[in-house]
Amino acid sequence: MTVESTAPRKPRRSAGTTGAKSTAGKRPTAKKAPSTKPELVQLLTPEGERIESAENAAYDKYVADITPDELRGLYRDMVLTRRFDAEATSLQRQGELGLWASLLGQEAAQIGSGRALRDDDYVFPTYREHGVAWCRGVDPTNLLGMFRGVNNGGWDPNSNNFHLYTIVIGSQTLHATGYAMGVAKDGADSAVIAYFGDGASSQGDVAESFTFSAVYNAPVVFFCQNNQWAISEPTERQTRVPLYQRAQGYGFPGVRVDGNDVLACLAVTKWALERARSGEGPTLVEAYTYRMGAHTTSDDPSRYRHDDERAAWEAKDPILRLRRFLEAANHADEGFFAELEAESEALGRRVREAVRAMPDPDHFAMFEHAYADGHALVDEERAQFAAYQASFAEAEGGN
Amino acid sequence: MTVESTAPRKPRRSAGTTGAKSTAGKRPTAKKAPSTKPELVQLLTPEGERIESAENAAYDKYVADITPDELRGLYRDMVLTRRFDAEATSLQRQGELGLWASLLGQEAAQIGSGRALRDDDYVFPTYREHGVAWCRGVDPTNLLGMFRGVNNGGWDPNSNNFHLYTIVIGSQTLHATGYAMGVAKDGADSAVIAYFGDGASSQGDVAESFTFSAVYNAPVVFFCQNNQWAISEPTERQTRVPLYQRAQGYGFPGVRVDGNDVLACLAVTKWALERARSGEGPTLVEAYTYRMGAHTTSDDPSRYRHDDERAAWEAKDPILRLRRFLEAANHADEGFFAELEAESEALGRRVREAVRAMPDPDHFAMFEHAYADGHALVDEERAQFAAYQASFAEAEGGN
Amino acid sequence: MAQTMASEPVKNMALAKAINESLRTALDADPKVLVMGEDVGKLGGVFRVTDGLQKDFGESRVIDTPLAESGIVGTAIGLALRGYRPVVEIQFDGFVFPAYDQIVTQLAKMHARSLGKVKMPVVVRIPYGGGIGAVEHHSESPEALFAHVAGLKVVSPSNPSDAYWMMQQAIQSDDPVIFFEPKRRYWDKGEVNREAIPGPLHKAQVVREGTDLTLAAYGPMVKLCKEVADVAAEEGRSLEILDLRSVSPLDFDSIQTSVEKTRRLVVVHEAPVFFGSGAEIAARITERCFYHLEAPVLRVGGYHAPYPPARLEEEYLPGLDRVLDAVDRALAY
Amino acid sequence: MAQTMASEPVKNMALAKAINESLRTALDADPKVLVMGEDVGKLGGVFRVTDGLQKDFGESRVIDTPLAESGIVGTAIGLALRGYRPVVEIQFDGFVFPAYDQIVTQLAKMHARSLGKVKMPVVVRIPYGGGIGAVEHHSESPEALFAHVAGLKVVSPSNPSDAYWMMQQAIQSDDPVIFFEPKRRYWDKGEVNREAIPGPLHKAQVVREGTDLTLAAYGPMVKLCKEVADVAAEEGRSLEILDLRSVSPLDFDSIQTSVEKTRRLVVVHEAPVFFGSGAEIAARITERCFYHLEAPVLRVGGYHAPYPPARLEEEYLPGLDRVLDAVDRALAY
Ligand SMILES: Cc1ncc(C[n+]2csc(CCOP(=O)(O)OP(=O)(O)O)c2C)c(N)n1
Ligand SMILES: Cc1ncc(C[n+]2csc(CCOP(=O)(O)OP(=O)(O)O)c2C)c(N)n1
Ligand SMILES: [Mg+2]
Ligand SMILES: [Mg+2]
């Protein structure tokens, strides 16, 4: 039996996903629903050329006056994020982390959207938003705690308006919607952004968050990184039409943006955030990108996808693309790139050292914070545990 | 504060629901998404005139050659269903039933869709599909068991391809989808229909059933009776665009039909079932109708809606509409209506008598069927219960 | 803006009304308190527990939600993260399960996961239990399914005064509280003193002293236990009744104190016995009072079968005779 | 079409492989058997339990599903109504909760609700438990949350042979079976005899005879109990070990038989003690063996706190020392 999902899929720039094949032979492939224009917002070609089309005008204006300094900043963010990510991957290989979920290939989607945010906006990430965390000013070493197994994400969400990583896929879209309902109640003009993946789009919670945000007109941006894969499942297992189109049926706009184009991601996210701020309610942004690496360090993509797919996407590398643009426009010189290289190395070193120095949690930590106001049973169990621990100390002391 | 939901809402024939008002004063009302054509499929005006427009052609052909006999059959179905429903309501008032969920006003949606089905099609109802049950040949007295409290819906789903009533809203849409996946696997050309309400449309399960049915191209028709209310909540609490539009974002068509027009419901459902049979996958049909009565006999709609809303819908009564058409076309004479009246009375009588004669279940029934293959604990508890019951018998015997 | 309870501090009212008053007091006292759920607005909920609250506090404080329980709890979590204190209504016991994932994996764990940085002051109100002749899914007692989950607190009042005060305390709690309301007692009246200082939320109360055996119950079964004790008293047996009030934590200290005196314990709840609260109570009390117990801890509850249709619920639920039977058996040891 | 196990009936294999072989046998024997879940196809599941099955049985029998657990179980119910026998995989313990509503309100009740007309031969496979150093939601033991629900059966094998046979029996069962797979034992090897007639699915097995105390466990904790018994033997104590295998129903008869002999019982599971399986076992065995028990039934399990980060799980989970400590305490009575 031909297995559709492994046929090397040639992603097209304005690609819709193709119809899913029926499991019953006799049933033909479903027709595609009509899509809206433009099918894919792109402001930089893979070759780094700036596109200025009328179709893009509504989004383009959000980056029309971007400065070379800001462009270099985006580049720097992407490079450092990738460096951090690579370091984490190798720390996992060295046994310093139990697991790592790499964002390789998704830097533009994350930095573009992350840099569109204001400080007072609030972010609800999945487990892969290391680039967004970077933009929020979360110390990258903080992200490693949960992957090392010393905590479940120990940063204070309110310090950087960056919520904890959420592993149960889709759940955070409802939290984001509720938070946004609260923002609206407060009369604030902040916005909220919820990240999720193409796989997560199938979860009932995501649909419910669309319903709630539409009905309450909540100032939230749903940012779906369609990286083509949910572990081993291609996007065709989740939908037979492009994901951005889902929003329409809930009464708010959906836009597909080239997720490897940091400028387009920045522009589209700014546009969507402005809609939220000005009371126009939710927006769905689908960043069409690619997971260059494995799902996590536990995964083996060779079992389910072909290398040539990856190769095709390498030609669209988000960092390379911006570098070409910077160079062609003379926005960055050798010195900038060299300095950044040194900065990258320093970051890698810092992360490495920080992880190695990260202490195991105190044994009693597991009882802490189970409850804010305490719980009699936890107190009892903590005391029993303490006595039990003490008995070893005594036994050892007695030897 | 003005409360939008009680303002008398004038339903328009081609009505979209209006945008939900934001809870934050400063945020303006959301814009309507564009809708597709025709906005509402209608083949009979409320005055009983037949509409034959080009817009409707795709659906009209399914009823173009309907015979007078069939038309009288539809009328008879609606009248008897309403009679049965009224009888059940009064049996509840008399204390014979614990509860009743009336379908008053939704006869056309149910009979139209129910009569579109073939015997080998399979139906997944909510708790209100008495008219569909009628079409499937389920004895109406059987429907009363769960409302009387003697069982949880004791008919055999496979005798009439009519699944048990499902109370947890939305759940059955997934069962329907799975069943349809099985139909496709079997290579059968049957179709499956899942009923649900406007309120249920918000449940994650319904969204997941859209996703699964689209991805597997399952032969299922989602039939949403939008009766404007989910207990006290108007449809604006569930969506800010017409519900039929939701399908598009999942990659299959959605159609809104006049739910008080039995002919249109028959035609549109036949069209959707044919799509399913011929391998084109799922369809969403939104039957735009009105719950004329209370949510159930426990409900008091005067707390949340105005009488004039109901009055406006009375003018669109589904039964009256078909009667006008039948009379104008000379398809039915006095004798037919008189005979039907007598048949109605007989049905009412039969139902009344059957309910009153319905025995309470045996006490041991609660242990039966907890498991198909038995369970040691259930056996133990049944035995204990038997001994306990016997102790009373002994005690009584001893007196 | 809001009209609160009449000036006199002590009033006789139904349990449903006591919760209504408690919600009103909380909405009045703290602008961060919200009430959310299906039909909680104009209808005032299917049991009228939120009657009049939307009228007085507006649509942005008393919120009719879309019909999606996961969405209700999930957005309540988001609102709590924003600093609100949502009180969420699940319409009936059997409809809490679509929200179970958000409750178990998110609501319960958020505080711990954030190492204490984030608090989750969310109350989930669930009318529960049988005895009202309802259809399927409207009569269940799922409290054990929440008590097993660390991070949640689970309580259930048995009378109007507790209903009023425990709701106050639940709303003030910075932990998520699953608040089980004994729906068949909604219409039972009792005195509520709005000025009495209440005991802690998670402390059991001796509602009747006795010497021969302890009956422990919560929510709807406390009233039944009182009837049992009355009948037993006529037969010359002195039963002590503990209203547990809290299912997580359980107040083992109070149970132990009572059992050390009476030496016999029967636990009564509507939920199925298998893996129910009675199991945990029996296990721990047996451990704590091993040398005191004259009889094993006996349990009376529902059977291991889906909740039956209404015409059978009387047989399914613990009733006077079944509890008396257990009392007899315990005393026969 | 399908290539089944090599011809020799007895083979040594890992637990994960034994389940794989069992699924293969079932797919081969009955065209109505289906395997469904996230990544079960080409990837063979994240633990490779379904490795190679899609290749051999095709995409219409081994089905990669959208990422929606409620949808997976909900459509499996529909497929069962159509006459199929779906074996559903939930990727990790912590991800079963989105499907909890479909499991509790639909799957568990369908047979009873239809007065026996409809059967629900659905197996829900859940890799569960800790000890593999995983991130949050990947190490939980939620079996009590299913055992409390009437209409479900809950089992958990501890070794490859049981894994093979219990899966066969679960698939043949006309009742829904929640099949908890001890993920930290996936790689442990053992003998599987494909021709041995197995005992009934819900019967416990004495895996080691002893006289001083009974250790009862299931799934991943059976191996630990064997280690405990070895150490205890060195100290001159003879422990009997019961592999319960089934959590619902629990084989109380076998536990009782053992306890009447040893007079002491310690129950071990990874799940939190509070409202866990140990509670039910303690309560019922105390009732059944009141005059036999020399000590209260003791329980060793997880604490009442969210499952901790990996670097703390060793402290959180029952380990050799903690079980030995409980054994000492029980023997000290
Ligand atoms: C509810 C739930 N089910 C299953 C999983 C296991 N799981 C973790 S990530 C993942 C794939 C998610 O894919 P996608 O949403 O596309 O995000 P990506 O990993 O590609 O960024 C799965 C199935 C989970 N975390 N949560
Ligand atoms: C999951 C769930 N939540 C809540 C309820 C309680 N309830 C029963 S019917 C109903 C309203 C349903 O409205 P709708 O879907 O529009 O169907 P209608 O009753 O109008 O036919 C509600 C909230 C339920 N049955 N199931
Ligand atoms: Mg993905
Ligand atoms: Mg409705």
PDB file of N, CA, C and O in Angstrom, chain D residues 260-288:
ATOM      1  N   GLU D 260      -4.757 -14.356  55.019  1.00  0.00           N
ATOM      2  CA  GLU D 260      -5.143 -15.278  56.093  1.00  0.00           C
ATOM      3  C   GLU D 260      -3.965 -16.156  56.509  1.00  0.00           C
ATOM      4  O   GLU D 260      -3.891 -16.625  57.635  1.00  0.00           O
ATOM      5  N   LYS D 261      -3.067 -16.328  55.582  1.00  0.00           N
ATOM      6  CA  LYS D 261      -1.864 -17.096  55.895  1.00  0.00           C
ATOM      7  C   LYS D 261      -0.801 -16.211  56.558  1.00  0.00           C
ATOM      8  O   LYS D 261      -0.282 -16.544  57.618  1.00  0.00           O
ATOM      9  N   THR D 262      -0.505 -15.083  55.935  1.00  0.00           N
ATOM     10  CA  THR D 262       0.625 -14.263  56.415  1.00  0.00           C
ATOM     11  C   THR D 262       0.221 -13.283  57.513  1.00  0.00           C
ATOM     12  O   THR D 262       1.063 -12.810  58.272  1.00  0.00           O
ATOM     13  N   ARG D 263      -1.049 -12.892  57.538  1.00  0.00           N
ATOM     14  CA  ARG D 263      -1.591 -11.990  58.556  1.00  0.00           C
ATOM     15  C   ARG D 263      -1.071 -10.561  58.494  1.00  0.00           C
ATOM     16  O   ARG D 263      -1.344  -9.744  59.378  1.00  0.00           O
ATOM     17  N   ARG D 264      -0.333 -10.279  57.483  1.00  0.00           N
ATOM     18  CA  ARG D 264       0.157  -8.899  57.317  1.00  0.00           C
ATOM     19  C   ARG D 264       0.180  -8.564  55.838  1.00  0.00           C
ATOM     20  O   ARG D 264       0.543  -9.391  55.015  1.00  0.00           O
ATOM     21  N   LEU D 265      -0.182  -7.308  55.532  1.00  0.00           N
ATOM     22  CA  LEU D 265      -0.264  -6.919  54.123  1.00  0.00           C
ATOM     23  C   LEU D 265       0.304  -5.518  53.923  1.00  0.00           C
ATOM     24  O   LEU D 265      -0.022  -4.584  54.670  1.00  0.00           O
ATOM     25  N   VAL D 266       1.178  -5.420  52.918  1.00  0.00           N
ATOM     26  CA  VAL D 266       1.644  -4.111  52.479  1.00  0.00           C
ATOM     27  C   VAL D 266       1.321  -3.991  50.991  1.00  0.00           C
ATOM     28  O   VAL D 266       1.628  -4.890  50.214  1.00  0.00           O
ATOM     29  N   VAL D 267       0.668  -2.903  50.632  1.00  0.00           N
ATOM     30  CA  VAL D 267       0.313  -2.667  49.230  1.00  0.00           C
ATOM     31  C   VAL D 267       1.250  -1.603  48.673  1.00  0.00           C
ATOM     32  O   VAL D 267       1.492  -0.581  49.323  1.00  0.00           O
ATOM     33  N   VAL D 268       1.755  -1.852  47.470  1.00  0.00           N
ATOM     34  CA  VAL D 268       2.712  -0.926  46.875  1.00  0.00           C
ATOM     35  C   VAL D 268       2.231  -0.490  45.497  1.00  0.00           C
ATOM     36  O   VAL D 268       1.891  -1.328  44.650  1.00  0.00           O
ATOM     37  N   HIS D 269       2.147   0.801  45.277  1.00  0.00           N
ATOM     38  CA  HIS D 269       1.901   1.302  43.919  1.00  0.00           C
ATOM     39  C   HIS D 269       2.563   2.664  43.759  1.00  0.00           C
ATOM     40  O   HIS D 269       2.870   3.326  44.741  1.00  0.00           O
ATOM     41  N   GLU D 270       2.780   3.061  42.508  1.00  0.00           N
ATOM     42  CA  GLU D 270       3.416   4.346  42.265  1.00  0.00           C
ATOM     43  C   GLU D 270       2.451   5.509  42.474  1.00  0.00           C
ATOM     44  O   GLU D 270       2.853   6.624  42.807  1.00  0.00           O
ATOM     45  N   ALA D 271       1.179   5.250  42.217  1.00  0.00           N
ATOM     46  CA  ALA D 271       0.182   6.310  42.331  1.00  0.00           C
ATOM     47  C   ALA D 271       0.159   6.859  43.748  1.00  0.00           C
ATOM     48  O   ALA D 271       0.522   6.168  44.700  1.00  0.00           O
ATOM     49  N   PRO D 272      -0.281   8.096  43.896  1.00  0.00           N
ATOM     50  CA  PRO D 272      -0.414   8.656  45.246  1.00  0.00           C
ATOM     51  C   PRO D 272      -1.237   7.741  46.143  1.00  0.00           C
ATOM     52  O   PRO D 272      -2.214   7.128  45.698  1.00  0.00           O
ATOM     53  N   VAL D 273      -0.827   7.657  47.388  1.00  0.00           N
ATOM     54  CA  VAL D 273      -1.513   6.796  48.352  1.00  0.00           C
ATOM     55  C   VAL D 273      -2.949   7.257  48.583  1.00  0.00           C
ATOM     56  O   VAL D 273      -3.874   6.444  48.637  1.00  0.00           O
ATOM     57  N   PHE D 274      -3.118   8.561  48.672  1.00  0.00           N
ATOM     58  CA  PHE D 274      -4.422   9.149  49.017  1.00  0.00           C
ATOM     59  C   PHE D 274      -5.442   8.806  47.935  1.00  0.00           C
ATOM     60  O   PHE D 274      -5.299   9.199  46.784  1.00  0.00           O
ATOM     61  N   PHE D 275      -6.463   8.060  48.304  1.00  0.00           N
ATOM     62  CA  PHE D 275      -7.501   7.607  47.375  1.00  0.00           C
ATOM     63  C   PHE D 275      -6.945   6.656  46.294  1.00  0.00           C
ATOM     64  O   PHE D 275      -7.539   6.519  45.224  1.00  0.00           O
ATOM     65  N   GLY D 276      -5.840   6.015  46.569  1.00  0.00           N
ATOM     66  CA  GLY D 276      -5.266   5.091  45.595  1.00  0.00           C
ATOM     67  C   GLY D 276      -5.792   3.668  45.779  1.00  0.00           C
ATOM     68  O   GLY D 276      -6.631   3.397  46.642  1.00  0.00           O
ATOM     69  N   SER D 277      -5.265   2.770  44.972  1.00  0.00           N
ATOM     70  CA  SER D 277      -5.697   1.368  45.039  1.00  0.00           C
ATOM     71  C   SER D 277      -5.491   0.784  46.424  1.00  0.00           C
ATOM     72  O   SER D 277      -6.277  -0.055  46.888  1.00  0.00           O
ATOM     73  N   GLY D 278      -4.411   1.189  47.062  1.00  0.00           N
ATOM     74  CA  GLY D 278      -4.106   0.666  48.392  1.00  0.00           C
ATOM     75  C   GLY D 278      -5.221   0.929  49.380  1.00  0.00           C
ATOM     76  O   GLY D 278      -5.459   0.128  50.295  1.00  0.00           O
ATOM     77  N   ALA D 279      -5.901   2.037  49.221  1.00  0.00           N
ATOM     78  CA  ALA D 279      -6.994   2.372  50.127  1.00  0.00           C
ATOM     79  C   ALA D 279      -8.107   1.345  49.997  1.00  0.00           C
ATOM     80  O   ALA D 279      -8.597   0.799  50.997  1.00  0.00           O
ATOM     81  N   GLU D 280      -8.493   1.072  48.763  1.00  0.00           N
ATOM     82  CA  GLU D 280      -9.576   0.114  48.548  1.00  0.00           C
ATOM     83  C   GLU D 280      -9.185  -1.271  49.056  1.00  0.00           C
ATOM     84  O   GLU D 280      -9.976  -1.970  49.694  1.00  0.00           O
ATOM     85  N   ILE D 281      -7.956  -1.644  48.780  1.00  0.00           N
ATOM     86  CA  ILE D 281      -7.498  -2.964  49.213  1.00  0.00           C
ATOM     87  C   ILE D 281      -7.468  -3.039  50.741  1.00  0.00           C
ATOM     88  O   ILE D 281      -7.963  -3.997  51.346  1.00  0.00           O
ATOM     89  N   ALA D 282      -6.922  -2.011  51.343  1.00  0.00           N
ATOM     90  CA  ALA D 282      -6.845  -1.995  52.808  1.00  0.00           C
ATOM     91  C   ALA D 282      -8.231  -2.062  53.425  1.00  0.00           C
ATOM     92  O   ALA D 282      -8.483  -2.822  54.366  1.00  0.00           O
ATOM     93  N   ALA D 283      -9.141  -1.259  52.885  1.00  0.00           N
ATOM     94  CA  ALA D 283     -10.480  -1.203  53.471  1.00  0.00           C
ATOM     95  C   ALA D 283     -11.163  -2.563  53.385  1.00  0.00           C
ATOM     96  O   ALA D 283     -11.713  -3.069  54.362  1.00  0.00           O
ATOM     97  N   ARG D 284     -11.108  -3.162  52.201  1.00  0.00           N
ATOM     98  CA  ARG D 284     -11.875  -4.388  52.013  1.00  0.00           C
ATOM     99  C   ARG D 284     -11.206  -5.593  52.685  1.00  0.00           C
ATOM    100  O   ARG D 284     -11.880  -6.460  53.245  1.00  0.00           O
ATOM    101  N   ILE D 285      -9.894  -5.629  52.625  1.00  0.00           N
ATOM    102  CA  ILE D 285      -9.209  -6.753  53.247  1.00  0.00           C
ATOM    103  C   ILE D 285      -9.323  -6.665  54.773  1.00  0.00           C
ATOM    104  O   ILE D 285      -9.474  -7.682  55.460  1.00  0.00           O
ATOM    105  N   THR D 286      -9.310  -5.450  55.290  1.00  0.00           N
ATOM    106  CA  THR D 286      -9.511  -5.308  56.729  1.00  0.00           C
ATOM    107  C   THR D 286     -10.880  -5.819  57.129  1.00  0.00           C
ATOM    108  O   THR D 286     -11.052  -6.470  58.164  1.00  0.00           O
ATOM    109  N   GLU D 287     -11.853  -5.563  56.272  1.00  0.00           N
ATOM    110  CA  GLU D 287     -13.189  -6.046  56.572  1.00  0.00           C
ATOM    111  C   GLU D 287     -13.235  -7.578  56.475  1.00  0.00           C
ATOM    112  O   GLU D 287     -13.795  -8.256  57.346  1.00  0.00           O
ATOM    113  N   ARG D 288     -12.607  -8.093  55.425  1.00  0.00           N
ATOM    114  CA  ARG D 288     -12.660  -9.543  55.219  1.00  0.00           C
ATOM    115  C   ARG D 288     -11.789 -10.315  56.223  1.00  0.00           C
ATOM    116  O   ARG D 288     -12.081 -11.459  56.539  1.00  0.00           O
TER     117      ARG D 288
END
